[in-house]
Short mmCIF file of C-alpha atoms in Angstrom, two decimals:
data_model
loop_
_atom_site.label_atom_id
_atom_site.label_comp_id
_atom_site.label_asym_id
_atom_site.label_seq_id
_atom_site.Cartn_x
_atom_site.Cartn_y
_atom_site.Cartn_z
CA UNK A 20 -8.36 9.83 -7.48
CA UNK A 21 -5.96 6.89 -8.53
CA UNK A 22 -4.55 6.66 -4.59
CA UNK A 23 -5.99 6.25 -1.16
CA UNK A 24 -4.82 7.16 2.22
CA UNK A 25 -6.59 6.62 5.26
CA UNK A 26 -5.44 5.70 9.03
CA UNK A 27 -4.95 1.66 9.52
CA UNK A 28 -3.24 1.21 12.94
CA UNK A 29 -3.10 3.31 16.03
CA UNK A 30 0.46 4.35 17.62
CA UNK A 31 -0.19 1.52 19.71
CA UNK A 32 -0.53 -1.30 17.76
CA UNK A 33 2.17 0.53 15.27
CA UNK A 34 4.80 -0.38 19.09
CA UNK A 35 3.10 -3.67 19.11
CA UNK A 36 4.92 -4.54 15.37
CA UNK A 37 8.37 -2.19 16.30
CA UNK A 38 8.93 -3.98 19.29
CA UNK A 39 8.50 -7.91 17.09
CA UNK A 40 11.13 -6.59 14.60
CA UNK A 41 13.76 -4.50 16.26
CA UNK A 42 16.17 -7.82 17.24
CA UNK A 43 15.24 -9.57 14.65
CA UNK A 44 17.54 -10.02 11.38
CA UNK A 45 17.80 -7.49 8.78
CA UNK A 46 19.60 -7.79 5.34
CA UNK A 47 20.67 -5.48 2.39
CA UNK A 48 17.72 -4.00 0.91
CA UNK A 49 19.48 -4.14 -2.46
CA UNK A 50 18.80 -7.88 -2.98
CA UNK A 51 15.16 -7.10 -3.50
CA UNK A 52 15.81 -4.50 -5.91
CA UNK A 53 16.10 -4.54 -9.69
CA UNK A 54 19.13 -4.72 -11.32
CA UNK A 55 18.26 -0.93 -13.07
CA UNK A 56 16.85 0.30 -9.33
CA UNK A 57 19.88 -1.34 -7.06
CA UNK A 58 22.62 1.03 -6.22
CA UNK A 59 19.93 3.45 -5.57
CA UNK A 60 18.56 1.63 -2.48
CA UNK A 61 20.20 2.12 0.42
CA UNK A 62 17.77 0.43 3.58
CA UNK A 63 17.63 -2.82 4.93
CA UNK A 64 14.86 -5.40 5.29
CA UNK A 65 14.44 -8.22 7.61
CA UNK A 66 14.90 -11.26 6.14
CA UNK A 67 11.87 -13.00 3.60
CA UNK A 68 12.20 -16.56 5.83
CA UNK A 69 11.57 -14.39 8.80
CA UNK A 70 8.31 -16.26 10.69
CA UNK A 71 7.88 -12.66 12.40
CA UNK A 72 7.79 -10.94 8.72
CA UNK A 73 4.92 -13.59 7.90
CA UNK A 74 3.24 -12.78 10.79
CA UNK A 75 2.74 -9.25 10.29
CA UNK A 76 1.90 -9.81 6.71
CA UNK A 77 -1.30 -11.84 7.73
CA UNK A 78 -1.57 -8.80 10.95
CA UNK A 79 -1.98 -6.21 8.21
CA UNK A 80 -3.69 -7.88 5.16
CA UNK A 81 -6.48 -8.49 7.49
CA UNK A 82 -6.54 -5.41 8.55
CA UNK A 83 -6.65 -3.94 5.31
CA UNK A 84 -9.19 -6.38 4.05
CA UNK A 85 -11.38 -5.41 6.92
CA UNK A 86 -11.34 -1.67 5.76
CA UNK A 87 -14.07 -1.00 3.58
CA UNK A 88 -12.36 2.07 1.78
CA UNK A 89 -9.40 -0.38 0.91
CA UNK A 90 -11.47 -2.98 -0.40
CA UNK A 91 -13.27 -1.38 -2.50
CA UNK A 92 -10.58 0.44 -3.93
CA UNK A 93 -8.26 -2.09 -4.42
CA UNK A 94 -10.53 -4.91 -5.38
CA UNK A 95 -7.61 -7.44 -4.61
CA UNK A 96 -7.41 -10.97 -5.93
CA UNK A 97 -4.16 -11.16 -3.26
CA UNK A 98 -1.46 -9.31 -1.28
CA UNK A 99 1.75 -11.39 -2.95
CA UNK A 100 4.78 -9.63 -1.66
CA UNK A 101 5.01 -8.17 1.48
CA UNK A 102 8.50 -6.50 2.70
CA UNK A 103 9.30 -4.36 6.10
CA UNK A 104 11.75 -1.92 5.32
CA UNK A 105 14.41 -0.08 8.01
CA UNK A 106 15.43 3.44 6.53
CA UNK A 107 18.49 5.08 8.51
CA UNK A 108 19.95 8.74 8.11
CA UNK A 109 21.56 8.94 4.74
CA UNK A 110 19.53 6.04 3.31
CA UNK A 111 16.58 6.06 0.97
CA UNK A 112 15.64 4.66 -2.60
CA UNK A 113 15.90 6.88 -5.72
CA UNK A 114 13.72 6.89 -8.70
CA UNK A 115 12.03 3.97 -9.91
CA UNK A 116 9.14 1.76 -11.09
CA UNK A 117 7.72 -1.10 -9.49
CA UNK A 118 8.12 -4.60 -11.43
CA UNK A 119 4.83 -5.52 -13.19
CA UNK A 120 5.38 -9.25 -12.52
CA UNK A 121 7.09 -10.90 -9.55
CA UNK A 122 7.18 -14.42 -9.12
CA UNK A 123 4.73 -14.21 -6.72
CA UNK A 124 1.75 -11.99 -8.98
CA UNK A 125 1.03 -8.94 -11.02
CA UNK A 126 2.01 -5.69 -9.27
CA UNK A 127 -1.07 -3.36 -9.91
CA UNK A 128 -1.12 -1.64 -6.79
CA UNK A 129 1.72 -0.52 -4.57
CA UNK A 130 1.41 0.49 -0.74
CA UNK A 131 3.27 1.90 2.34
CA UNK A 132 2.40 1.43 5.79
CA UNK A 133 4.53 3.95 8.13
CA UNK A 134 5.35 1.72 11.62
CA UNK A 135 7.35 4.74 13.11
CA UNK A 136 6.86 7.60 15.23
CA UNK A 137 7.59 10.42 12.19
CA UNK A 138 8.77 12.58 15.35
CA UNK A 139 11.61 10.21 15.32
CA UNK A 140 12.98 10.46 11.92
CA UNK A 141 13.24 13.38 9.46
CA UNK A 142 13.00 13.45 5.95
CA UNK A 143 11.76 9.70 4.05
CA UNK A 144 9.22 11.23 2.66
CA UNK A 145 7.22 9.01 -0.04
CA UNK A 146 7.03 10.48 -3.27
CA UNK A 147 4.59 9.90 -6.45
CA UNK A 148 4.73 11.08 -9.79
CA UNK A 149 1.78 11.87 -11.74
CA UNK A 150 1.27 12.93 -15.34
CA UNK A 151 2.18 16.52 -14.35
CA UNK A 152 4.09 16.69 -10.95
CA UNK A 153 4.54 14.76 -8.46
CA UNK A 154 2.62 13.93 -4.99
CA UNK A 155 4.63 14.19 -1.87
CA UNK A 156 3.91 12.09 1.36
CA UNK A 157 4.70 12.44 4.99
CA UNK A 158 3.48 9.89 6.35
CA UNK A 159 1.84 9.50 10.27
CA UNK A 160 2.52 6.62 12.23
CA UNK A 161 -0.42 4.26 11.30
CA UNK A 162 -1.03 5.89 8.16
CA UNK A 163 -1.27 3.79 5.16
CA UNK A 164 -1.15 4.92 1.14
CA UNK A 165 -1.72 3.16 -1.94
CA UNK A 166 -1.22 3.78 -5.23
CA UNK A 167 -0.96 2.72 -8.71
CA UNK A 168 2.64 0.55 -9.43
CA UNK A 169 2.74 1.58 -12.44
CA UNK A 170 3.95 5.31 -11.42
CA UNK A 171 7.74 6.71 -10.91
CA UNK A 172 8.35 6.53 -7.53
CA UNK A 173 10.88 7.58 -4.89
CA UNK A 174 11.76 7.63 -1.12
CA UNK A 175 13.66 10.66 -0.29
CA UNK A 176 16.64 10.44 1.99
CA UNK A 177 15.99 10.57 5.89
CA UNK A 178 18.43 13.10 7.38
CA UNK A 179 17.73 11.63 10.74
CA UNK A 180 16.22 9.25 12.77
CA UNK A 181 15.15 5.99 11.70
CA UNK A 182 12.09 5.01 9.53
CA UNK A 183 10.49 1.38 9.33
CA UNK A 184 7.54 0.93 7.15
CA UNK A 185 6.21 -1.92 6.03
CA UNK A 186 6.01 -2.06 1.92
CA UNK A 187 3.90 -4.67 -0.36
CA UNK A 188 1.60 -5.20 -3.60
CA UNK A 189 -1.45 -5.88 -4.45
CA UNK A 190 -3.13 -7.82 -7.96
CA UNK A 191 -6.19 -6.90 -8.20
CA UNK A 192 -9.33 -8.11 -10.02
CA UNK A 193 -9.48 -5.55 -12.15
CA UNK A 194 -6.13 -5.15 -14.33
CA UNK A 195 -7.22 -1.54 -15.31
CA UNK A 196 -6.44 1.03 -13.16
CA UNK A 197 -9.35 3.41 -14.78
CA UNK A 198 -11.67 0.90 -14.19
CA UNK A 199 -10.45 0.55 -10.32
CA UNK A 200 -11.33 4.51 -10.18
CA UNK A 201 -14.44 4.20 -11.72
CA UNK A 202 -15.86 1.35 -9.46
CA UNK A 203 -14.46 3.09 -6.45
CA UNK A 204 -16.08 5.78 -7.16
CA UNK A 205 -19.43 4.12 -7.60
CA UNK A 206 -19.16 2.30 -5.17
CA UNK A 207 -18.22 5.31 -2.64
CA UNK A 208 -21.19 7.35 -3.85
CA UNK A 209 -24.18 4.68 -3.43
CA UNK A 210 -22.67 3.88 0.04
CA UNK A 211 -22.98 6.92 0.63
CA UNK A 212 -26.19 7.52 -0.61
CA UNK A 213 -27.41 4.77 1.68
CA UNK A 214 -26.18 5.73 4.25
CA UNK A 215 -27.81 9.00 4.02
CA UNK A 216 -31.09 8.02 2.68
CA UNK A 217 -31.34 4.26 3.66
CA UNK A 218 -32.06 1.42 0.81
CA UNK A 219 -34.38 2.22 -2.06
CA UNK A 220 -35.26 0.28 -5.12
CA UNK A 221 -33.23 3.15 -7.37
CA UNK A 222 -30.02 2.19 -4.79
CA UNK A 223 -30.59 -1.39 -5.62
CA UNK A 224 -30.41 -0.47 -9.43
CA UNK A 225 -27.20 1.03 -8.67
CA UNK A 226 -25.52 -1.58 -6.72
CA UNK A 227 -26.56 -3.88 -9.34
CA UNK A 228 -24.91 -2.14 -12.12
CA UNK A 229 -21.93 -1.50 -10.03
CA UNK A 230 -22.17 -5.81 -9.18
CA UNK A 231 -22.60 -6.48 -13.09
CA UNK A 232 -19.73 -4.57 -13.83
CA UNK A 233 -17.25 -5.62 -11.81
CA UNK A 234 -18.37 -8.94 -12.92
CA UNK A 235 -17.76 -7.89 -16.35
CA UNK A 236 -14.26 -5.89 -16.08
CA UNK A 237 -12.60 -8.32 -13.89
CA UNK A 238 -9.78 -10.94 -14.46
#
């Protein structure tokens, strides 16, 4: 499994961050886009010098920190870039690949975070390509994916409604994204174990291996 998707925030709290951005400014989301990627993005963003767009960056890094499931699968050195993005009928972003550097980190992991109501928009669904197809997303409000950057990606166009997500990346520790699935899924399985069977020495073996590894494979 090289993505995760899990629930973050409740409809409430999702209205807690809708109601801080709605009068706030918004720009062009073309001026965040690659020169190859930018006529294909039609959305708009509120602004980068935005104290409001800081202040839901630290809101949800924390949260996702907090999450177990995240953590582990993302082992991140650091959420660098953190955008919230307003999608409105006709709008959406065509094809395209994530930048591997930024001025602000390595992009090895890629996420959305859907803010709205997805009874209040149609279409905007998040789409992923893998070696064979691609995955298709819907996302609920509250509902949170993340997945390699290093993938084709695409938001199809919302026929109605609006839809505001909030968008960022993630370097991680590990550079590698077979080794992130590999440690994940260590890591997934002896917490699992102990929480089934409680702590044993074997258990300790295998957090120890998983420890020395990570310790090993990361940057």
């Amino acid at each position: 499994m090289n993505h995760i998707k899990l629930q973050l925030f409740n409809p409430v709290q999702c209205q807690a961050i809708l109601d801080k951005v709605k009068n706030d400014e918004w720009n062009d989301g073309k001026t965040t886009a690659g020169a190859q990627a930018r006529n294909g993005k039609i959305n708009e963003q509120i602004a980068h010098s935005s104290p409001i767009r800081a202040e839901i960056q630290n809101h949800v890094q924390q949260a996702m920190w907090a999450n177990p499931a995240i953590k582990s699968f993302c082992v991140p050195r650091k959420l660098h870039r953190f955008l919230i993005s307003r999608t409105k009928a006709g709008g959406g972003y065509e094809s395209h690949v994530d930048n591997a550097y930024m001025s602000s980190g390595r992009s090895d992991l890629s996420f959305t975070l859907c803010l709205s109501d997805h009874d209040s928009f149609t279409g905007g669904s998040l789409e992923v390509d893998t070696l064979m197809d691609s995955l298709e997303w819907e996302l609920k409000q509250g509902e949170i994916v993340i997945y390699p950057s290093s993938t084709m990606h695409r938001v199809n166009k919302v026929t109605n409604g609006e839809r505001i997500v909030c968008v960022g990346w993630i370097e991680s520790y590990l550079k590698n994204e077979g080794d992130r699935v590999t440690l994940f899924q260590l890591d997934t399985g002896a917490r699992g174990l102990l929480a089934k069977y409680g702590r044993s020495e074997e258990l300790d073996l295998v957090f120890l291996a998983y420890t020395n590894l990570l310790r090993s494979l990361g940057t």
